[in-house]
Amino acid sequence: MKTLIIYYSLEGNTEMIANKMREHLQADIVRLMPKKDIPAGNIKKYIWGGKSALFGEKPELEPYEAKIEDYDIIVIGTPVWASTYAPAIGTFLSENKIQGKDIYLVACHGGGGSDKCFNKLEEKLQGNQIKGKIEFVDPTKGSNMEINERIKEFCKNILNP
Ligand SMILES: Cc1cc2nc3c(=O)[nH]c(=O)nc-3n(C[C@H](O)[C@H](O)[C@H](O)COP(=O)(O)O)c2cc1C
């Protein structure tokens, strides 16, 4: 079974989780990079990013290689922005037809909104099997041991569904 991890990360949380999962899953991994991203760190990120997410904007992405047809399992990782997925994920989903795949969803957030984010992703991913979901609260600030344990368990279920 071939696995692709596809993710967007503004400030490294989703990236950290995606990279840890890659080690367990021996997966290919693609980081989506908008050509013009919002500035990280600065408080204005909430205004620009929140607006972009709420309006369902689809920012143009740097070229990426993701031959969806080559994979059986797709892991999609996103930070929660205004209770939904990040706009770069929206671009990816509109550029790629994903059907009949086993999908695992990963969300990082600051404390809320992952359920709505998962619901919106599931809506977009109709025609696939959503096999698992996992969320983390700003994992770069959390306990590594607990995070590693949760990731290990989640990946075990992906490898032996
Ligand atoms: C534009 C924007 C909107 C956000 N909206 C939410 C939100 O609705 N709920 C929440 O819990 N966290 C929210 N956050 C916090 C991020 O989801 C959280 O810090 C996440 O771990 C960041 O992941 P990243 O480092 O991979 O970008 C928001 C962050 C940004 C930049």
Coordinates of N, CA and C and ligand atoms in Angstrom, one line a residue:
M1 N 0.9 -1.2 0.0 CA 0.0 0.0 0.0 C 0.9 1.2 0.0
K2 N 0.7 2.1 -1.0 CA 1.5 3.3 -1.1 C 0.8 4.5 -0.4
T3 N 1.5 5.2 0.4 CA 0.9 6.3 1.1 C 1.5 7.7 0.7
L4 N 0.7 8.7 0.6 CA 1.1 10.0 0.4 C 0.6 10.9 1.5
I5 N 1.6 11.7 2.1 CA 1.2 12.7 3.1 C 1.2 14.0 2.4
I6 N 0.1 14.7 2.4 CA 0.1 16.0 1.8 C -0.3 17.0 2.9
Y7 N 0.4 18.1 3.0 CA 0.1 19.0 4.1 C 0.4 20.5 3.8
Y8 N -0.2 21.3 4.6 CA 0.2 22.8 4.6 C 0.5 23.1 6.0
S9 N 1.5 24.0 6.2 CA 1.8 24.4 7.6 C 2.4 25.8 7.5
L10 N 1.8 26.7 8.3 CA 2.4 28.1 8.3 C 3.5 28.2 9.3
E11 N 3.3 27.6 10.5 CA 4.2 27.9 11.5 C 4.9 26.6 12.1
G12 N 4.8 25.5 11.4 CA 5.6 24.4 11.7 C 4.9 23.3 12.5
N13 N 3.7 23.5 13.0 CA 3.0 22.5 13.8 C 2.6 21.3 13.0
T14 N 1.9 21.6 11.9 CA 1.5 20.5 11.0 C 2.7 19.8 10.4
E15 N 3.7 20.6 10.1 CA 4.9 20.1 9.5 C 5.5 19.1 10.4
M16 N 5.6 19.4 11.7 CA 6.2 18.5 12.7 C 5.5 17.2 12.7
I17 N 4.1 17.2 12.7 CA 3.4 16.0 12.8 C 3.5 15.2 11.5
A18 N 3.5 15.9 10.3 CA 3.6 15.2 9.0 C 4.9 14.5 8.9
N19 N 6.0 15.1 9.4 CA 7.3 14.5 9.3 C 7.4 13.3 10.2
K20 N 6.8 13.4 11.4 CA 6.9 12.2 12.3 C 6.1 11.1 11.7
M21 N 5.0 11.4 11.1 CA 4.2 10.3 10.5 C 4.9 9.7 9.3
R22 N 5.6 10.5 8.6 CA 6.3 9.9 7.5 C 7.3 8.8 7.9
E23 N 8.0 9.1 9.0 CA 8.9 8.1 9.5 C 8.2 6.7 9.8
H24 N 7.0 6.8 10.3 CA 6.3 5.5 10.6 C 5.8 4.8 9.4
L25 N 5.4 5.7 8.4 CA 4.6 5.1 7.3 C 5.4 4.9 6.0
Q26 N 6.7 5.3 6.1 CA 7.5 5.2 4.9 C 6.8 5.8 3.7
A27 N 6.2 7.0 3.9 CA 5.3 7.6 2.9 C 6.1 8.6 2.1
D28 N 5.5 8.9 0.9 CA 6.0 10.1 0.2 C 5.3 11.3 0.9
I29 N 5.9 12.5 0.8 CA 5.4 13.6 1.5 C 5.5 14.9 0.6
V30 N 4.5 15.7 0.7 CA 4.4 16.9 -0.1 C 4.0 18.1 0.8
R31 N 4.8 19.1 0.8 CA 4.3 20.3 1.5 C 3.8 21.3 0.5
L32 N 2.6 21.8 0.7 CA 2.0 22.7 -0.2 C 2.5 24.1 0.2
M33 N 2.9 24.9 -0.7 CA 3.5 26.2 -0.4 C 2.8 27.2 -1.3
P34 N 1.9 28.1 -0.8 CA 1.3 29.2 -1.6 C 2.4 30.1 -2.2
K35 N 2.2 30.5 -3.4 CA 3.2 31.4 -4.0 C 3.3 32.7 -3.1
K36 N 2.2 33.1 -2.6 CA 2.2 34.3 -1.7 C 1.5 33.9 -0.5
D37 N 2.3 33.6 0.6 CA 1.6 33.2 1.8 C 1.4 34.4 2.7
I38 N 0.6 34.2 3.8 CA 0.4 35.3 4.7 C 1.6 35.3 5.6
P39 N 2.0 36.4 6.2 CA 3.1 36.5 7.1 C 2.9 35.7 8.4
A40 N 3.9 34.8 8.7 CA 3.8 34.1 10.0 C 4.1 35.0 11.1
G41 N 3.8 34.5 12.3 CA 4.3 35.3 13.5 C 3.4 36.5 13.8
N42 N 3.4 37.4 13.0 CA 2.6 38.7 13.1 C 1.1 38.4 13.4
I43 N 0.6 39.2 14.3 CA -0.8 39.1 14.7 C -1.8 39.2 13.5
K44 N -1.3 40.0 12.5 CA -2.1 40.2 11.3 C -2.5 38.9 10.6
K45 N -1.7 37.8 10.9 CA -1.9 36.6 10.2 C -3.4 36.1 10.4
Y46 N -3.9 36.4 11.6 CA -5.3 36.0 11.9 C -6.3 36.7 11.0
I47 N -6.0 37.9 10.7 CA -7.0 38.7 9.9 C -6.9 38.2 8.5
W48 N -5.7 38.2 7.9 CA -5.5 37.8 6.5 C -5.9 36.4 6.3
G49 N -5.3 35.5 7.2 CA -5.5 34.1 7.0 C -7.0 33.7 7.3
G50 N -7.6 34.3 8.3 CA -9.0 34.0 8.7 C -9.9 34.4 7.6
K51 N -9.7 35.6 7.0 CA -10.5 36.1 5.9 C -10.4 35.1 4.7
S52 N -9.1 34.8 4.4 CA -8.9 33.9 3.2 C -9.6 32.6 3.4
A53 N -9.5 32.0 4.6 CA -10.2 30.7 4.9 C -11.7 30.8 4.8
L54 N -12.2 31.9 5.5 CA -13.7 32.1 5.5 C -14.3 32.3 4.1
F55 N -13.5 33.0 3.2 CA -14.0 33.2 1.9 C -13.7 32.1 0.9
G56 N -13.1 31.0 1.5 CA -12.8 29.9 0.6 C -11.8 30.2 -0.5
E57 N -10.9 31.1 -0.2 CA -9.9 31.5 -1.3 C -9.0 30.3 -1.6
K58 N -8.5 30.3 -2.9 CA -7.7 29.2 -3.3 C -6.4 29.8 -3.8
P59 N -5.4 30.0 -3.0 CA -4.2 30.7 -3.4 C -3.4 29.8 -4.4
E60 N -2.7 30.5 -5.3 CA -1.9 29.7 -6.2 C -0.7 29.1 -5.5
L61 N -0.4 27.9 -5.8 CA 0.6 27.1 -5.1 C 1.9 27.1 -5.9
E62 N 3.0 27.0 -5.2 CA 4.3 26.6 -5.9 C 4.1 25.3 -6.5
P63 N 4.8 25.0 -7.6 CA 4.6 23.7 -8.2 C 4.9 22.5 -7.2
Y64 N 4.1 21.5 -7.3 CA 4.3 20.3 -6.4 C 4.0 19.1 -7.2
E65 N 4.5 18.0 -6.8 CA 4.3 16.7 -7.5 C 3.5 15.8 -6.6
A66 N 2.3 15.5 -7.0 CA 1.5 14.5 -6.3 C 0.6 13.8 -7.3
K67 N 1.1 12.6 -7.7 CA 0.3 11.8 -8.6 C -0.6 10.9 -7.8
I68 N -1.8 11.5 -7.5 CA -2.8 10.8 -6.6 C -3.0 9.4 -7.1
E69 N -3.1 9.1 -8.4 CA -3.4 7.8 -8.8 C -2.4 6.7 -8.4
D70 N -1.2 7.2 -8.0 CA -0.2 6.2 -7.6 C -0.3 5.7 -6.2
Y71 N -1.3 6.3 -5.4 CA -1.4 6.1 -4.0 C -2.7 5.4 -3.6
D72 N -2.6 4.6 -2.6 CA -3.8 3.9 -2.0 C -4.3 4.7 -0.8
I73 N -3.4 5.3 -0.1 CA -3.7 6.0 1.2 C -3.2 7.4 1.1
I74 N -4.1 8.3 1.5 CA -3.7 9.7 1.5 C -3.9 10.3 2.8
V75 N -2.9 10.9 3.4 CA -3.0 11.6 4.7 C -3.0 13.1 4.4
I76 N -4.0 13.8 4.8 CA -4.1 15.3 4.6 C -3.9 16.0 5.9
G77 N -2.9 16.9 6.0 CA -2.6 17.6 7.2 C -2.8 19.1 7.0
T78 N -3.5 19.7 8.0 CA -3.8 21.1 7.9 C -3.9 21.8 9.2
P79 N -3.5 23.0 9.3 CA -3.9 23.8 10.6 C -5.3 24.2 10.4
V80 N -6.0 24.4 11.6 CA -7.4 24.9 11.5 C -7.3 26.4 11.4
W81 N -7.9 26.9 10.4 CA -8.0 28.4 10.2 C -9.5 28.8 10.2
A82 N -9.9 29.6 11.2 CA -11.3 30.0 11.3 C -12.2 28.8 11.2
S83 N -11.9 27.8 11.9 CA -12.7 26.6 12.0 C -12.8 25.8 10.7
T84 N -11.9 26.0 9.8 CA -11.9 25.2 8.6 C -10.5 24.9 8.2
Y85 N -10.3 24.2 7.1 CA -9.0 23.9 6.6 C -8.3 25.1 6.0
A86 N -7.0 25.0 5.9 CA -6.2 26.2 5.4 C -6.5 26.3 3.8
P87 N -6.5 27.5 3.3 CA -6.8 27.7 1.9 C -5.9 26.9 0.9
A88 N -4.7 26.7 1.3 CA -3.8 25.9 0.4 C -4.3 24.5 0.2
I89 N -5.0 24.0 1.2 CA -5.6 22.6 1.1 C -6.8 22.7 0.1
G90 N -7.5 23.8 0.2 CA -8.6 24.0 -0.7 C -8.1 24.1 -2.2
T91 N -7.0 24.7 -2.4 CA -6.4 24.7 -3.8 C -6.1 23.3 -4.2
F92 N -5.4 22.6 -3.3 CA -5.0 21.2 -3.7 C -6.2 20.4 -4.0
L93 N -7.3 20.5 -3.2 CA -8.5 19.7 -3.4 C -9.2 20.0 -4.8
S94 N -9.1 21.3 -5.1 CA -9.7 21.7 -6.4 C -8.8 21.3 -7.6
E95 N -7.6 21.2 -7.4 CA -6.7 20.8 -8.5 C -6.5 19.3 -8.7
N96 N -7.0 18.5 -7.7 CA -6.8 17.1 -7.8 C -8.1 16.3 -7.6
K97 N -8.4 15.4 -8.5 CA -9.6 14.6 -8.3 C -9.2 13.4 -7.4
I98 N -9.8 13.4 -6.2 CA -9.4 12.3 -5.3 C -10.7 11.4 -5.1
Q99 N -10.6 10.2 -5.5 CA -11.8 9.3 -5.5 C -11.3 7.9 -5.1
G100 N -12.1 7.2 -4.2 CA -11.9 5.8 -3.9 C -10.6 5.6 -3.1
K101 N -10.1 6.6 -2.4 CA -8.9 6.4 -1.6 C -9.3 6.2 -0.1
D102 N -8.3 5.6 0.6 CA -8.4 5.6 2.1 C -7.8 6.9 2.5
I103 N -8.5 7.7 3.3 CA -8.1 9.0 3.7 C -7.9 9.1 5.2
Y104 N -6.9 9.7 5.6 CA -6.7 10.0 7.0 C -6.5 11.5 7.2
L105 N -7.2 12.1 8.1 CA -7.1 13.6 8.3 C -6.4 14.0 9.6
V106 N -5.5 15.0 9.4 CA -4.7 15.5 10.6 C -4.9 17.0 10.7
A107 N -5.3 17.4 11.9 CA -5.5 18.9 12.0 C -4.7 19.3 13.3
C108 N -4.1 20.5 13.1 CA -3.4 21.2 14.3 C -4.2 22.4 14.5
H109 N -4.4 22.7 15.8 CA -5.2 23.9 16.1 C -4.7 24.5 17.4
G110 N -5.3 25.7 17.8 CA -4.9 26.4 19.0 C -5.9 26.1 20.1
G111 N -6.9 25.2 19.9 CA -7.7 24.8 21.0 C -9.2 24.6 20.6
G112 N -9.5 24.8 19.4 CA -10.9 24.6 19.0 C -11.1 24.6 17.5
G113 N -12.2 24.0 17.1 CA -12.6 24.1 15.6 C -12.2 22.9 14.8
S114 N -11.6 21.9 15.4 CA -11.1 20.8 14.5 C -12.3 20.0 14.0
D115 N -13.4 19.9 14.8 CA -14.6 19.1 14.3 C -15.2 19.7 13.1
K116 N -15.3 21.0 13.1 CA -15.9 21.7 11.9 C -14.9 21.5 10.7
C117 N -13.7 21.7 11.0 CA -12.7 21.5 9.9 C -12.7 20.1 9.3
F118 N -12.8 19.1 10.2 CA -12.9 17.7 9.7 C -14.2 17.6 8.8
N119 N -15.3 18.1 9.4 CA -16.6 18.0 8.6 C -16.5 18.6 7.2
K120 N -15.8 19.7 7.2 CA -15.7 20.4 5.8 C -14.8 19.6 4.9
L121 N -13.8 19.0 5.5 CA -12.9 18.2 4.6 C -13.7 16.9 4.1
E122 N -14.4 16.4 5.0 CA -15.2 15.1 4.7 C -16.2 15.4 3.6
E123 N -16.8 16.6 3.6 CA -17.7 17.0 2.6 C -17.0 17.1 1.2
K124 N -15.8 17.7 1.3 CA -15.0 17.9 0.0 C -14.5 16.5 -0.5
L125 N -14.4 15.6 0.4 CA -13.7 14.3 0.0 C -14.7 13.2 -0.2
Q126 N -16.0 13.5 -0.5 CA -17.0 12.5 -0.7 C -16.5 11.6 -1.9
G127 N -16.8 10.3 -1.7 CA -16.3 9.3 -2.7 C -15.1 8.7 -2.3
N128 N -14.6 9.0 -1.1 CA -13.5 8.3 -0.5 C -13.9 7.7 0.8
Q129 N -13.0 6.9 1.4 CA -13.3 6.4 2.7 C -12.4 7.2 3.7
I130 N -13.1 7.9 4.6 CA -12.4 8.6 5.7 C -12.1 7.6 6.8
K131 N -10.9 7.1 6.9 CA -10.6 6.0 7.8 C -10.1 6.4 9.2
G132 N -9.7 7.7 9.3 CA -9.2 8.1 10.6 C -9.0 9.6 10.7
K133 N -9.1 10.1 11.9 CA -8.8 11.6 12.1 C -8.1 11.7 13.4
I134 N -7.2 12.7 13.4 CA -6.4 13.0 14.6 C -6.2 14.5 14.7
E135 N -6.3 15.0 15.9 CA -6.0 16.5 16.0 C -5.0 16.7 17.2
F136 N -4.3 17.8 17.0 CA -3.3 18.2 18.0 C -3.4 19.7 18.3
V137 N -3.2 20.0 19.6 CA -3.2 21.4 20.0 C -1.7 21.9 19.9
D138 N -1.5 22.8 19.0 CA -0.1 23.4 18.8 C 1.0 22.4 19.3
P139 N 1.2 21.4 18.6 CA 2.2 20.3 19.0 C 3.6 20.8 19.2
T140 N 4.0 21.9 18.6 CA 5.4 22.3 18.8 C 5.6 22.8 20.2
K141 N 4.4 23.1 20.9 CA 4.5 23.6 22.3 C 4.2 22.5 23.3
G142 N 3.8 21.3 22.8 CA 3.4 20.3 23.6 C 4.4 19.3 24.1
S143 N 4.0 18.2 24.8 CA 4.9 17.2 25.3 C 5.2 16.2 24.2
N144 N 6.5 16.2 23.8 CA 6.9 15.3 22.7 C 6.6 13.8 22.9
M145 N 6.7 13.4 24.2 CA 6.4 12.0 24.5 C 5.0 11.6 24.2
E146 N 4.1 12.5 24.6 CA 2.7 12.2 24.4 C 2.3 12.2 22.9
I147 N 2.9 13.2 22.3 CA 2.6 13.4 20.8 C 3.2 12.2 20.1
N148 N 4.4 11.8 20.4 CA 5.0 10.6 19.7 C 4.1 9.4 19.9
E149 N 3.6 9.2 21.1 CA 2.8 8.0 21.4 C 1.5 8.0 20.6
R150 N 0.9 9.2 20.5 CA -0.4 9.3 19.7 C -0.1 9.0 18.2
I151 N 1.0 9.6 17.8 CA 1.3 9.4 16.3 C 1.6 7.9 16.0
K152 N 2.3 7.3 16.9 CA 2.7 5.9 16.7 C 1.4 5.0 16.6
E153 N 0.5 5.3 17.6 CA -0.8 4.5 17.6 C -1.6 4.8 16.3
F154 N -1.7 6.0 15.9 CA -2.5 6.4 14.7 C -1.9 5.7 13.5
C155 N -0.5 5.7 13.4 CA 0.1 5.2 12.2 C 0.0 3.6 12.2
K156 N 0.0 3.1 13.4 CA -0.2 1.6 13.5 C -1.5 1.2 12.9
N157 N -2.6 2.0 13.1 CA -3.9 1.8 12.5 C -3.9 2.0 11.0
I158 N -3.1 2.9 10.6 CA -3.0 3.1 9.1 C -2.3 1.9 8.5
L159 N -1.3 1.4 9.1 CA -0.5 0.3 8.5 C -1.3 -1.0 8.7
N160 N -2.1 -1.2 9.7 CA -2.9 -2.4 9.9 C -4.3 -2.0 10.2
P161 N -5.0 -1.7 9.1 CA -6.4 -1.1 9.3 C -7.4 -2.2 9.8
Ligands
LIG1 C1 -5.4 32.5 10.2 C2 -5.4 31.6 11.4 C3 -6.6 31.2 11.9 C4 -6.7 30.3 13.0 N1 -7.9 29.9 13.4 C5 -8.0 29.0 14.4 C6 -9.3 28.4 14.8 O1 -10.3 28.7 14.3 N2 -9.3 27.6 15.9 C7 -8.1 27.2 16.5 O2 -8.2 26.4 17.4 N3 -6.9 27.7 16.1 C8 -6.8 28.5 15.1 N4 -5.6 29.0 14.6 C9 -4.3 28.5 15.3 C10 -3.7 27.4 14.4 O3 -4.6 26.4 13.9 C11 -2.7 26.6 15.3 O4 -1.7 27.4 15.9 C12 -1.9 25.5 14.4 O5 -1.3 24.6 15.3 C13 -1.0 26.1 13.5 O6 -0.4 25.1 12.6 P1 0.9 25.4 11.7 O7 2.0 25.7 12.6 O8 1.1 24.1 11.0 O9 0.6 26.5 10.8 C14 -5.5 29.9 13.6 C15 -4.3 30.3 13.1 C16 -4.2 31.2 12.0 C17 -2.9 31.6 11.5

